[in-house]
Amino acid sequence: MKLGVFDSGLGGLLITRSLREKLCDLDIIYFGDTLHIPYGNRSSKAIYEYSKRAIDFMFSQDCALIIIACNTVSASALRVLQQQYLPNSKYSDRRILGVVVPTLETAIDRGYKRLGVIATNYTIQSNIYEYELKKIDPDIKIFQEHTPLLVPLIENDGDQWLDSVLKHYLSPILDNNIECLILGCTHYPFLKDKIREIIGDDISLISQDEIIPLKLIDYLNNHKEISQKIGNNDTIEFLVSDITQGYLNASKRIYNSEINIKHVQFDANKNTYFRGVEYDTISKN
Ligand code: DGL
């Protein structure tokens, strides 16, 4: 069986790349719902429908465990997927994990008392980071800022505007004397260097591409019933629900090497994805 990595688009490639570095030989399927990105500006109903459809497809492709790399889905649909969809589906022995709680656990383990988080509109408005933090340690303070222009700029080659947009977004959060800044979106590890230049060296960065693989290693060690099912043949498949030259270019920029992306199709009558005629497409710049 496989480890699944799900994202609304291509940002999850950053976590996937570092998963491959740290858990080298695990068999992985990546699915990016490029047909519906961005999720971060959508309603919870739409996010749930899109992600349930994607998760259902990934389980049908033999994923034993799916990491939802997307913070927006982790903020909105994760609990319903885990508690309602999964037990009532034919995949009740499989597992789905999100990224918000492991990210907060890392910040807490590192002893930070004043956290900042930047993320999509949905993630910030859902208040998921504060909600989960209060359950773990109510004394820690968190300051949040929604940063909706960052994903479109990353996905559409808008590097020339990133510095000024980042300065604008980060300035209010930096007024709060934070000790660490959580990058609460799949795409933001791509901006680590630029963000570091703006925030200086005294504030730590928590970047999910660095911490989620470590958390996953812990999980797999503690859940042999899942880890034993996942193959170790060093295979990876990159699947997306829509493909354009722009997505191919973005995938290469984000993954930092050429990858072979396959387009899976959507059957509107059955409300499912299926592997019909597949385009094997190599991303090129
Ligand atoms: N994957 C989303 C997240 O991490 C960002 C892109 C989107 O808005 O769909 O929140």
PDB file of C-alpha atoms and ligand atoms in Angstrom:
ATOM      1  CA  MET A   1       0.000   0.000   0.000  1.00  0.00           C
ATOM      2  CA  LYS A   2       0.970   3.685  -0.180  1.00  0.00           C
ATOM      3  CA  LEU A   3       1.381   6.806   1.889  1.00  0.00           C
ATOM      4  CA  GLY A   4      -0.877   9.537   0.471  1.00  0.00           C
ATOM      5  CA  VAL A   5      -0.108  13.248   0.547  1.00  0.00           C
ATOM      6  CA  PHE A   6      -3.074  15.440  -0.272  1.00  0.00           C
ATOM      7  CA  ASP A   7      -3.104  19.156  -1.013  1.00  0.00           C
ATOM      8  CA  SER A   8      -5.464  21.582  -2.678  1.00  0.00           C
ATOM      9  CA  GLY A   9      -2.737  22.202  -5.249  1.00  0.00           C
ATOM     10  CA  LEU A  10       1.004  22.043  -5.633  1.00  0.00           C
ATOM     11  CA  GLY A  11       2.285  23.540  -2.368  1.00  0.00           C
ATOM     12  CA  GLY A  12       2.167  20.100  -0.739  1.00  0.00           C
ATOM     13  CA  LEU A  13       5.047  19.148  -3.036  1.00  0.00           C
ATOM     14  CA  LEU A  14       7.343  20.897  -0.540  1.00  0.00           C
ATOM     15  CA  ILE A  15       6.344  18.542   2.271  1.00  0.00           C
ATOM     16  CA  THR A  16       6.462  15.608  -0.154  1.00  0.00           C
ATOM     17  CA  ARG A  17      10.004  16.453  -1.191  1.00  0.00           C
ATOM     18  CA  SER A  18      11.207  16.488   2.379  1.00  0.00           C
ATOM     19  CA  LEU A  19       9.220  13.343   3.221  1.00  0.00           C
ATOM     20  CA  ARG A  20      11.159  11.650   0.431  1.00  0.00           C
ATOM     21  CA  GLU A  21      14.439  12.880   1.889  1.00  0.00           C
ATOM     22  CA  LYS A  22      13.657  11.649   5.396  1.00  0.00           C
ATOM     23  CA  LEU A  23      11.600   8.514   4.682  1.00  0.00           C
ATOM     24  CA  CYS A  24      13.433   7.688   1.501  1.00  0.00           C
ATOM     25  CA  ASP A  25      11.889   4.470   0.312  1.00  0.00           C
ATOM     26  CA  LEU A  26       8.212   4.747   1.305  1.00  0.00           C
ATOM     27  CA  ASP A  27       5.780   4.372  -1.593  1.00  0.00           C
ATOM     28  CA  ILE A  28       3.925   7.664  -2.013  1.00  0.00           C
ATOM     29  CA  ILE A  29       0.983   9.009  -3.978  1.00  0.00           C
ATOM     30  CA  TYR A  30       0.644  12.786  -4.163  1.00  0.00           C
ATOM     31  CA  PHE A  31      -2.694  14.240  -5.164  1.00  0.00           C
ATOM     32  CA  GLY A  32      -3.104  17.970  -5.807  1.00  0.00           C
ATOM     33  CA  ASP A  33      -6.617  19.226  -6.471  1.00  0.00           C
ATOM     34  CA  THR A  34      -5.494  21.826  -8.989  1.00  0.00           C
ATOM     35  CA  LEU A  35      -8.985  21.873 -10.488  1.00  0.00           C
ATOM     36  CA  HIS A  36     -10.291  23.565  -7.343  1.00  0.00           C
ATOM     37  CA  ILE A  37      -7.347  25.473  -5.891  1.00  0.00           C
ATOM     38  CA  PRO A  38      -7.457  27.805  -3.985  1.00  0.00           C
ATOM     39  CA  TYR A  39      -9.397  26.214  -1.157  1.00  0.00           C
ATOM     40  CA  GLY A  40      -8.375  29.034   1.180  1.00  0.00           C
ATOM     41  CA  ASN A  41     -11.074  31.416  -0.048  1.00  0.00           C
ATOM     42  CA  ARG A  42     -13.903  28.873  -0.177  1.00  0.00           C
ATOM     43  CA  SER A  43     -16.738  27.849   2.153  1.00  0.00           C
ATOM     44  CA  SER A  44     -16.398  24.940   4.549  1.00  0.00           C
ATOM     45  CA  LYS A  45     -19.055  23.043   2.591  1.00  0.00           C
ATOM     46  CA  ALA A  46     -17.054  23.327  -0.643  1.00  0.00           C
ATOM     47  CA  ILE A  47     -13.770  22.447   1.101  1.00  0.00           C
ATOM     48  CA  TYR A  48     -15.362  19.358   2.649  1.00  0.00           C
ATOM     49  CA  GLU A  49     -16.890  18.201  -0.646  1.00  0.00           C
ATOM     50  CA  TYR A  50     -13.647  18.678  -2.599  1.00  0.00           C
ATOM     51  CA  SER A  51     -11.460  17.052   0.003  1.00  0.00           C
ATOM     52  CA  LYS A  52     -13.781  14.084   0.652  1.00  0.00           C
ATOM     53  CA  ARG A  53     -13.812  13.359  -3.077  1.00  0.00           C
ATOM     54  CA  ALA A  54     -10.018  13.552  -3.244  1.00  0.00           C
ATOM     55  CA  ILE A  55      -9.499  11.416  -0.125  1.00  0.00           C
ATOM     56  CA  ASP A  56     -11.954   8.828  -1.405  1.00  0.00           C
ATOM     57  CA  PHE A  57     -10.023   8.655  -4.672  1.00  0.00           C
ATOM     58  CA  MET A  58      -6.687   8.336  -2.872  1.00  0.00           C
ATOM     59  CA  PHE A  59      -7.968   5.465  -0.730  1.00  0.00           C
ATOM     60  CA  SER A  60      -9.205   3.789  -3.910  1.00  0.00           C
ATOM     61  CA  GLN A  61      -5.586   4.066  -5.122  1.00  0.00           C
ATOM     62  CA  ASP A  62      -4.452   1.987  -2.152  1.00  0.00           C
ATOM     63  CA  CYS A  63      -3.312   4.626   0.318  1.00  0.00           C
ATOM     64  CA  ALA A  64      -3.164   3.206   3.851  1.00  0.00           C
ATOM     65  CA  LEU A  65      -2.554   6.609   5.421  1.00  0.00           C
ATOM     66  CA  ILE A  66      -3.180  10.089   4.031  1.00  0.00           C
ATOM     67  CA  ILE A  67      -1.421  13.200   5.273  1.00  0.00           C
ATOM     68  CA  ILE A  68      -3.511  16.261   4.601  1.00  0.00           C
ATOM     69  CA  ALA A  69      -0.703  18.695   3.888  1.00  0.00           C
ATOM     70  CA  CYS A  70      -3.213  21.491   3.323  1.00  0.00           C
ATOM     71  CA  ASN A  71      -3.762  23.715   6.371  1.00  0.00           C
ATOM     72  CA  THR A  72      -7.104  24.917   5.056  1.00  0.00           C
ATOM     73  CA  VAL A  73      -8.429  21.339   4.895  1.00  0.00           C
ATOM     74  CA  SER A  74      -6.815  20.535   8.248  1.00  0.00           C
ATOM     75  CA  ALA A  75      -8.662  23.570   9.650  1.00  0.00           C
ATOM     76  CA  SER A  76     -12.047  22.773   8.189  1.00  0.00           C
ATOM     77  CA  ALA A  77     -12.728  19.238   7.017  1.00  0.00           C
ATOM     78  CA  LEU A  78     -10.236  17.087   8.923  1.00  0.00           C
ATOM     79  CA  ARG A  79     -12.347  16.282  11.990  1.00  0.00           C
ATOM     80  CA  VAL A  80     -15.419  15.431   9.912  1.00  0.00           C
ATOM     81  CA  LEU A  81     -13.316  13.281   7.595  1.00  0.00           C
ATOM     82  CA  GLN A  82     -11.767  11.441  10.541  1.00  0.00           C
ATOM     83  CA  GLN A  83     -14.872  11.096  12.683  1.00  0.00           C
ATOM     84  CA  GLN A  84     -17.754  10.801  10.210  1.00  0.00           C
ATOM     85  CA  TYR A  85     -16.540   9.960   6.730  1.00  0.00           C
ATOM     86  CA  LEU A  86     -13.867   7.388   7.627  1.00  0.00           C
ATOM     87  CA  PRO A  87     -15.763   5.132  10.089  1.00  0.00           C
ATOM     88  CA  ASN A  88     -18.737   4.985   7.711  1.00  0.00           C
ATOM     89  CA  SER A  89     -16.699   4.315   4.575  1.00  0.00           C
ATOM     90  CA  LYS A  90     -15.280   1.054   3.274  1.00  0.00           C
ATOM     91  CA  TYR A  91     -11.858   2.380   4.308  1.00  0.00           C
ATOM     92  CA  SER A  92     -12.422   2.367   8.071  1.00  0.00           C
ATOM     93  CA  ASP A  93      -9.069   0.617   8.690  1.00  0.00           C
ATOM     94  CA  ARG A  94      -7.162   3.459   6.980  1.00  0.00           C
ATOM     95  CA  ARG A  95      -6.041   6.730   8.607  1.00  0.00           C
ATOM     96  CA  ILE A  96      -6.085  10.474   7.828  1.00  0.00           C
ATOM     97  CA  LEU A  97      -3.786  12.968   9.573  1.00  0.00           C
ATOM     98  CA  GLY A  98      -3.614  16.768   9.437  1.00  0.00           C
ATOM     99  CA  VAL A  99      -0.849  19.309  10.026  1.00  0.00           C
ATOM    100  CA  VAL A 100      -2.159  21.861  12.543  1.00  0.00           C
ATOM    101  CA  VAL A 101      -1.798  19.914  15.804  1.00  0.00           C
ATOM    102  CA  PRO A 102       1.692  18.512  15.003  1.00  0.00           C
ATOM    103  CA  THR A 103       2.819  22.033  14.139  1.00  0.00           C
ATOM    104  CA  LEU A 104       1.574  23.431  17.446  1.00  0.00           C
ATOM    105  CA  GLU A 105       3.096  20.514  19.361  1.00  0.00           C
ATOM    106  CA  THR A 106       6.468  21.347  17.833  1.00  0.00           C
ATOM    107  CA  ALA A 107       6.191  25.017  18.867  1.00  0.00           C
ATOM    108  CA  ILE A 108       5.226  23.996  22.402  1.00  0.00           C
ATOM    109  CA  ASP A 109       7.989  21.367  22.656  1.00  0.00           C
ATOM    110  CA  ARG A 110      10.465  24.063  21.690  1.00  0.00           C
ATOM    111  CA  GLY A 111       9.243  26.179  24.608  1.00  0.00           C
ATOM    112  CA  TYR A 112       7.784  29.175  22.754  1.00  0.00           C
ATOM    113  CA  LYS A 113       5.187  31.223  24.646  1.00  0.00           C
ATOM    114  CA  ARG A 114       4.340  33.846  22.010  1.00  0.00           C
ATOM    115  CA  LEU A 115       3.549  32.445  18.587  1.00  0.00           C
ATOM    116  CA  GLY A 116       2.690  34.089  15.306  1.00  0.00           C
ATOM    117  CA  VAL A 117       0.945  32.318  12.461  1.00  0.00           C
ATOM    118  CA  ILE A 118       0.339  33.318   8.861  1.00  0.00           C
ATOM    119  CA  ALA A 119      -2.092  31.356   6.696  1.00  0.00           C
ATOM    120  CA  THR A 120      -4.943  31.557   4.200  1.00  0.00           C
ATOM    121  CA  ASN A 121      -8.173  33.446   4.883  1.00  0.00           C
ATOM    122  CA  TYR A 122     -10.013  30.245   5.764  1.00  0.00           C
ATOM    123  CA  THR A 123      -7.382  28.954   8.166  1.00  0.00           C
ATOM    124  CA  ILE A 124      -7.175  32.261  10.033  1.00  0.00           C
ATOM    125  CA  GLN A 125     -10.931  32.865  10.126  1.00  0.00           C
ATOM    126  CA  SER A 126     -11.504  29.316  11.389  1.00  0.00           C
ATOM    127  CA  ASN A 127      -9.272  30.197  14.359  1.00  0.00           C
ATOM    128  CA  ILE A 128      -8.083  26.570  14.332  1.00  0.00           C
ATOM    129  CA  TYR A 129      -4.581  27.380  15.577  1.00  0.00           C
ATOM    130  CA  GLU A 130      -5.887  29.227  18.641  1.00  0.00           C
ATOM    131  CA  TYR A 131      -8.616  26.633  19.238  1.00  0.00           C
ATOM    132  CA  GLU A 132      -6.186  23.701  19.212  1.00  0.00           C
ATOM    133  CA  LEU A 133      -3.558  25.641  21.166  1.00  0.00           C
ATOM    134  CA  LYS A 134      -5.995  26.417  24.004  1.00  0.00           C
ATOM    135  CA  LYS A 135      -6.653  22.685  24.351  1.00  0.00           C
ATOM    136  CA  ILE A 136      -2.943  21.957  24.750  1.00  0.00           C
ATOM    137  CA  ASP A 137      -1.699  25.001  26.692  1.00  0.00           C
ATOM    138  CA  PRO A 138      -4.079  27.930  27.316  1.00  0.00           C
ATOM    139  CA  ASP A 139      -1.282  30.161  28.617  1.00  0.00           C
ATOM    140  CA  ILE A 140       0.507  30.442  25.283  1.00  0.00           C
ATOM    141  CA  LYS A 141      -0.377  33.506  23.206  1.00  0.00           C
ATOM    142  CA  ILE A 142      -0.937  33.350  19.476  1.00  0.00           C
ATOM    143  CA  PHE A 143      -1.124  36.220  16.971  1.00  0.00           C
ATOM    144  CA  GLN A 144      -2.546  35.538  13.538  1.00  0.00           C
ATOM    145  CA  GLU A 145      -2.517  37.222  10.138  1.00  0.00           C
ATOM    146  CA  HIS A 146      -4.231  36.113   6.960  1.00  0.00           C
ATOM    147  CA  THR A 147      -2.020  36.386   3.911  1.00  0.00           C
ATOM    148  CA  PRO A 148      -4.238  35.536   0.911  1.00  0.00           C
ATOM    149  CA  LEU A 149      -2.065  36.939  -1.879  1.00  0.00           C
ATOM    150  CA  LEU A 150       0.898  34.677  -1.206  1.00  0.00           C
ATOM    151  CA  VAL A 151      -0.435  31.470  -2.798  1.00  0.00           C
ATOM    152  CA  PRO A 152      -1.477  33.136  -6.079  1.00  0.00           C
ATOM    153  CA  LEU A 153       1.902  34.898  -6.295  1.00  0.00           C
ATOM    154  CA  ILE A 154       3.810  31.637  -5.708  1.00  0.00           C
ATOM    155  CA  GLU A 155       1.677  29.614  -8.109  1.00  0.00           C
ATOM    156  CA  ASN A 156       1.813  32.252 -10.843  1.00  0.00           C
ATOM    157  CA  ASP A 157       5.455  33.242 -10.868  1.00  0.00           C
ATOM    158  CA  GLY A 158       4.803  36.534  -9.069  1.00  0.00           C
ATOM    159  CA  ASP A 159       8.153  36.646  -7.274  1.00  0.00           C
ATOM    160  CA  GLN A 160       8.757  40.309  -8.033  1.00  0.00           C
ATOM    161  CA  TRP A 161       5.851  41.342  -5.756  1.00  0.00           C
ATOM    162  CA  LEU A 162       6.538  38.932  -2.930  1.00  0.00           C
ATOM    163  CA  ASP A 163       8.912  41.135  -0.902  1.00  0.00           C
ATOM    164  CA  SER A 164       6.554  44.078  -0.668  1.00  0.00           C
ATOM    165  CA  VAL A 165       3.483  41.904  -0.015  1.00  0.00           C
ATOM    166  CA  LEU A 166       5.327  39.962   2.695  1.00  0.00           C
ATOM    167  CA  LYS A 167       6.506  43.150   4.420  1.00  0.00           C
ATOM    168  CA  HIS A 168       2.953  44.442   4.417  1.00  0.00           C
ATOM    169  CA  TYR A 169       1.553  41.206   5.896  1.00  0.00           C
ATOM    170  CA  LEU A 170       4.300  40.616   8.454  1.00  0.00           C
ATOM    171  CA  SER A 171       4.538  44.100   9.904  1.00  0.00           C
ATOM    172  CA  PRO A 172       1.446  43.892  12.234  1.00  0.00           C
ATOM    173  CA  ILE A 173       2.384  40.457  13.514  1.00  0.00           C
ATOM    174  CA  LEU A 174       5.935  41.562  14.294  1.00  0.00           C
ATOM    175  CA  ASP A 175       4.554  44.260  16.636  1.00  0.00           C
ATOM    176  CA  ASN A 176       3.562  41.513  19.089  1.00  0.00           C
ATOM    177  CA  ASN A 177       6.979  40.463  20.250  1.00  0.00           C
ATOM    178  CA  ILE A 178       6.573  36.909  18.954  1.00  0.00           C
ATOM    179  CA  GLU A 179       9.246  34.259  19.560  1.00  0.00           C
ATOM    180  CA  CYS A 180       8.378  32.084  16.614  1.00  0.00           C
ATOM    181  CA  LEU A 181       6.463  32.396  13.360  1.00  0.00           C
ATOM    182  CA  ILE A 182       4.475  29.408  12.093  1.00  0.00           C
ATOM    183  CA  LEU A 183       4.163  29.151   8.331  1.00  0.00           C
ATOM    184  CA  GLY A 184       0.609  27.808   8.341  1.00  0.00           C
ATOM    185  CA  CYS A 185       0.190  27.035   4.662  1.00  0.00           C
ATOM    186  CA  THR A 186       1.605  24.396   2.324  1.00  0.00           C
ATOM    187  CA  HIS A 187       3.174  26.987   0.046  1.00  0.00           C
ATOM    188  CA  TYR A 188       4.986  29.143   2.560  1.00  0.00           C
ATOM    189  CA  PRO A 189       8.136  27.028   3.034  1.00  0.00           C
ATOM    190  CA  PHE A 190       8.915  28.302  -0.455  1.00  0.00           C
ATOM    191  CA  LEU A 191       9.229  31.785   1.107  1.00  0.00           C
ATOM    192  CA  LYS A 192      11.475  30.854   4.037  1.00  0.00           C
ATOM    193  CA  ASP A 193      14.484  32.869   2.878  1.00  0.00           C
ATOM    194  CA  LYS A 194      12.481  35.980   2.066  1.00  0.00           C
ATOM    195  CA  ILE A 195      10.615  35.770   5.379  1.00  0.00           C
ATOM    196  CA  ARG A 196      13.854  35.269   7.286  1.00  0.00           C
ATOM    197  CA  GLU A 197      15.255  38.461   5.729  1.00  0.00           C
ATOM    198  CA  ILE A 198      12.236  40.415   6.949  1.00  0.00           C
ATOM    199  CA  ILE A 199      11.892  38.977  10.460  1.00  0.00           C
ATOM    200  CA  GLY A 200      15.618  38.789  11.282  1.00  0.00           C
ATOM    201  CA  ASP A 201      17.423  36.069  13.233  1.00  0.00           C
ATOM    202  CA  ASP A 202      15.801  36.503  16.635  1.00  0.00           C
ATOM    203  CA  ILE A 203      12.456  34.959  15.688  1.00  0.00           C
ATOM    204  CA  SER A 204      12.333  31.227  14.935  1.00  0.00           C
ATOM    205  CA  LEU A 205      10.515  29.898  11.907  1.00  0.00           C
ATOM    206  CA  ILE A 206       8.387  26.771  12.047  1.00  0.00           C
ATOM    207  CA  SER A 207       8.100  25.383   8.566  1.00  0.00           C
ATOM    208  CA  GLN A 208       5.934  22.337   7.972  1.00  0.00           C
ATOM    209  CA  ASP A 209       8.235  20.838   5.352  1.00  0.00           C
ATOM    210  CA  GLU A 210      10.810  20.438   8.151  1.00  0.00           C
ATOM    211  CA  ILE A 211       8.601  19.222  10.974  1.00  0.00           C
ATOM    212  CA  ILE A 212       5.846  17.111   9.410  1.00  0.00           C
ATOM    213  CA  PRO A 213       8.256  14.373   8.217  1.00  0.00           C
ATOM    214  CA  LEU A 214       9.664  14.110  11.762  1.00  0.00           C
ATOM    215  CA  LYS A 215       6.183  13.910  13.249  1.00  0.00           C
ATOM    216  CA  LEU A 216       5.263  11.291  10.673  1.00  0.00           C
ATOM    217  CA  ILE A 217       8.289   9.173  11.582  1.00  0.00           C
ATOM    218  CA  ASP A 218       7.074   9.226  15.215  1.00  0.00           C
ATOM    219  CA  TYR A 219       3.566   8.310  14.130  1.00  0.00           C
ATOM    220  CA  LEU A 220       4.744   5.416  11.967  1.00  0.00           C
ATOM    221  CA  ASN A 221       6.956   4.110  14.787  1.00  0.00           C
ATOM    222  CA  ASN A 222       3.990   4.199  17.158  1.00  0.00           C
ATOM    223  CA  HIS A 223       1.468   2.742  14.704  1.00  0.00           C
ATOM    224  CA  LYS A 224       2.968  -0.413  13.297  1.00  0.00           C
ATOM    225  CA  GLU A 225      -0.485  -1.571  12.209  1.00  0.00           C
ATOM    226  CA  ILE A 226      -0.351   1.253   9.624  1.00  0.00           C
ATOM    227  CA  SER A 227       3.365   1.485   8.864  1.00  0.00           C
ATOM    228  CA  GLN A 228       3.628  -2.249   8.139  1.00  0.00           C
ATOM    229  CA  LYS A 229       1.079  -1.863   5.367  1.00  0.00           C
ATOM    230  CA  ILE A 230       3.012   0.828   3.482  1.00  0.00           C
ATOM    231  CA  GLY A 231       5.425  -0.469   0.845  1.00  0.00           C
ATOM    232  CA  ASN A 232       9.132   0.426   0.759  1.00  0.00           C
ATOM    233  CA  ASN A 233       9.824   0.263  -2.953  1.00  0.00           C
ATOM    234  CA  ASP A 234      10.806   3.910  -3.399  1.00  0.00           C
ATOM    235  CA  THR A 235       7.941   4.722  -5.787  1.00  0.00           C
ATOM    236  CA  ILE A 236       6.158   8.035  -6.148  1.00  0.00           C
ATOM    237  CA  GLU A 237       3.289   9.172  -8.321  1.00  0.00           C
ATOM    238  CA  PHE A 238       2.236  12.793  -8.724  1.00  0.00           C
ATOM    239  CA  LEU A 239      -1.438  13.146  -9.604  1.00  0.00           C
ATOM    240  CA  VAL A 240      -3.437  16.323 -10.194  1.00  0.00           C
ATOM    241  CA  SER A 241      -7.069  17.002 -11.071  1.00  0.00           C
ATOM    242  CA  ASP A 242      -6.243  19.625 -13.699  1.00  0.00           C
ATOM    243  CA  ILE A 243      -3.116  20.322 -15.670  1.00  0.00           C
ATOM    244  CA  THR A 244      -1.849  23.397 -17.477  1.00  0.00           C
ATOM    245  CA  GLN A 245       1.573  24.562 -18.560  1.00  0.00           C
ATOM    246  CA  GLY A 246       1.448  27.022 -15.654  1.00  0.00           C
ATOM    247  CA  TYR A 247       0.965  24.160 -13.156  1.00  0.00           C
ATOM    248  CA  LEU A 248       3.823  22.241 -14.746  1.00  0.00           C
ATOM    249  CA  ASN A 249       6.110  25.251 -14.422  1.00  0.00           C
ATOM    250  CA  ALA A 250       5.000  25.852 -10.838  1.00  0.00           C
ATOM    251  CA  SER A 251       5.523  22.207  -9.889  1.00  0.00           C
ATOM    252  CA  LYS A 252       9.094  22.329 -11.102  1.00  0.00           C
ATOM    253  CA  ARG A 253       9.790  25.575  -9.249  1.00  0.00           C
ATOM    254  CA  ILE A 254       8.236  24.251  -6.053  1.00  0.00           C
ATOM    255  CA  TYR A 255       9.682  20.717  -6.174  1.00  0.00           C
ATOM    256  CA  ASN A 256      13.004  22.014  -7.454  1.00  0.00           C
ATOM    257  CA  SER A 257      13.387  19.306 -10.080  1.00  0.00           C
ATOM    258  CA  GLU A 258      11.505  17.856 -13.005  1.00  0.00           C
ATOM    259  CA  ILE A 259       8.640  15.600 -12.058  1.00  0.00           C
ATOM    260  CA  ASN A 260       6.287  13.464 -14.008  1.00  0.00           C
ATOM    261  CA  ILE A 261       2.725  14.618 -13.333  1.00  0.00           C
ATOM    262  CA  LYS A 262      -0.380  12.681 -14.283  1.00  0.00           C
ATOM    263  CA  HIS A 263      -3.803  14.146 -14.795  1.00  0.00           C
ATOM    264  CA  VAL A 264      -6.699  12.206 -13.297  1.00  0.00           C
ATOM    265  CA  GLN A 265     -10.147  12.951 -14.602  1.00  0.00           C
ATOM    266  CA  PHE A 266     -13.366  13.845 -12.897  1.00  0.00           C
ATOM    267  CA  ASP A 267     -16.616  11.996 -13.586  1.00  0.00           C
ATOM    268  CA  ALA A 268     -19.323  14.537 -12.764  1.00  0.00           C
ATOM    269  CA  ASN A 269     -22.112  11.926 -12.900  1.00  0.00           C
ATOM    270  CA  LYS A 270     -20.462   9.684 -10.328  1.00  0.00           C
ATOM    271  CA  ASN A 271     -18.814  12.583  -8.461  1.00  0.00           C
ATOM    272  CA  THR A 272     -15.485  10.712  -8.470  1.00  0.00           C
ATOM    273  CA  TYR A 273     -12.034  10.962  -9.964  1.00  0.00           C
ATOM    274  CA  PHE A 274     -10.891   8.163 -12.195  1.00  0.00           C
ATOM    275  CA  ARG A 275      -7.762   7.146 -14.004  1.00  0.00           C
ATOM    276  CA  GLY A 276      -8.873   7.191 -17.616  1.00  0.00           C
ATOM    277  CA  VAL A 277      -6.549   8.223 -20.393  1.00  0.00           C
ATOM    278  CA  GLU A 278      -3.564   9.549 -18.489  1.00  0.00           C
ATOM    279  CA  TYR A 279      -1.230  12.212 -19.731  1.00  0.00           C
ATOM    280  CA  ASP A 280       2.267  11.605 -18.517  1.00  0.00           C
ATOM    281  CA  THR A 281       3.644  15.068 -18.444  1.00  0.00           C
ATOM    282  CA  ILE A 282       7.107  16.106 -17.497  1.00  0.00           C
ATOM    283  CA  SER A 283       7.266  19.532 -15.914  1.00  0.00           C
ATOM    284  CA  LYS A 284       9.693  21.800 -17.735  1.00  0.00           C
ATOM    285  CA  ASN A 285      10.555  25.448 -17.348  1.00  0.00           C
TER     286      ASN A 285
HETATM  287  N1  DGL B   1      -2.995  24.330   0.557  1.00  0.00           N
HETATM  288  C1  DGL B   1      -3.557  25.538   1.125  1.00  0.00           C
HETATM  289  C2  DGL B   1      -3.187  25.629   2.602  1.00  0.00           C
HETATM  290  O1  DGL B   1      -2.207  25.056   3.051  1.00  0.00           O
HETATM  291  C3  DGL B   1      -3.108  26.765   0.365  1.00  0.00           C
HETATM  292  C4  DGL B   1      -3.660  26.854  -1.040  1.00  0.00           C
HETATM  293  C5  DGL B   1      -5.161  27.030  -1.094  1.00  0.00           C
HETATM  294  O2  DGL B   1      -5.693  28.076  -0.702  1.00  0.00           O
HETATM  295  O3  DGL B   1      -5.814  26.086  -1.546  1.00  0.00           O
HETATM  296  O4  DGL B   1      -3.900  26.275   3.328  1.00  0.00           O
END
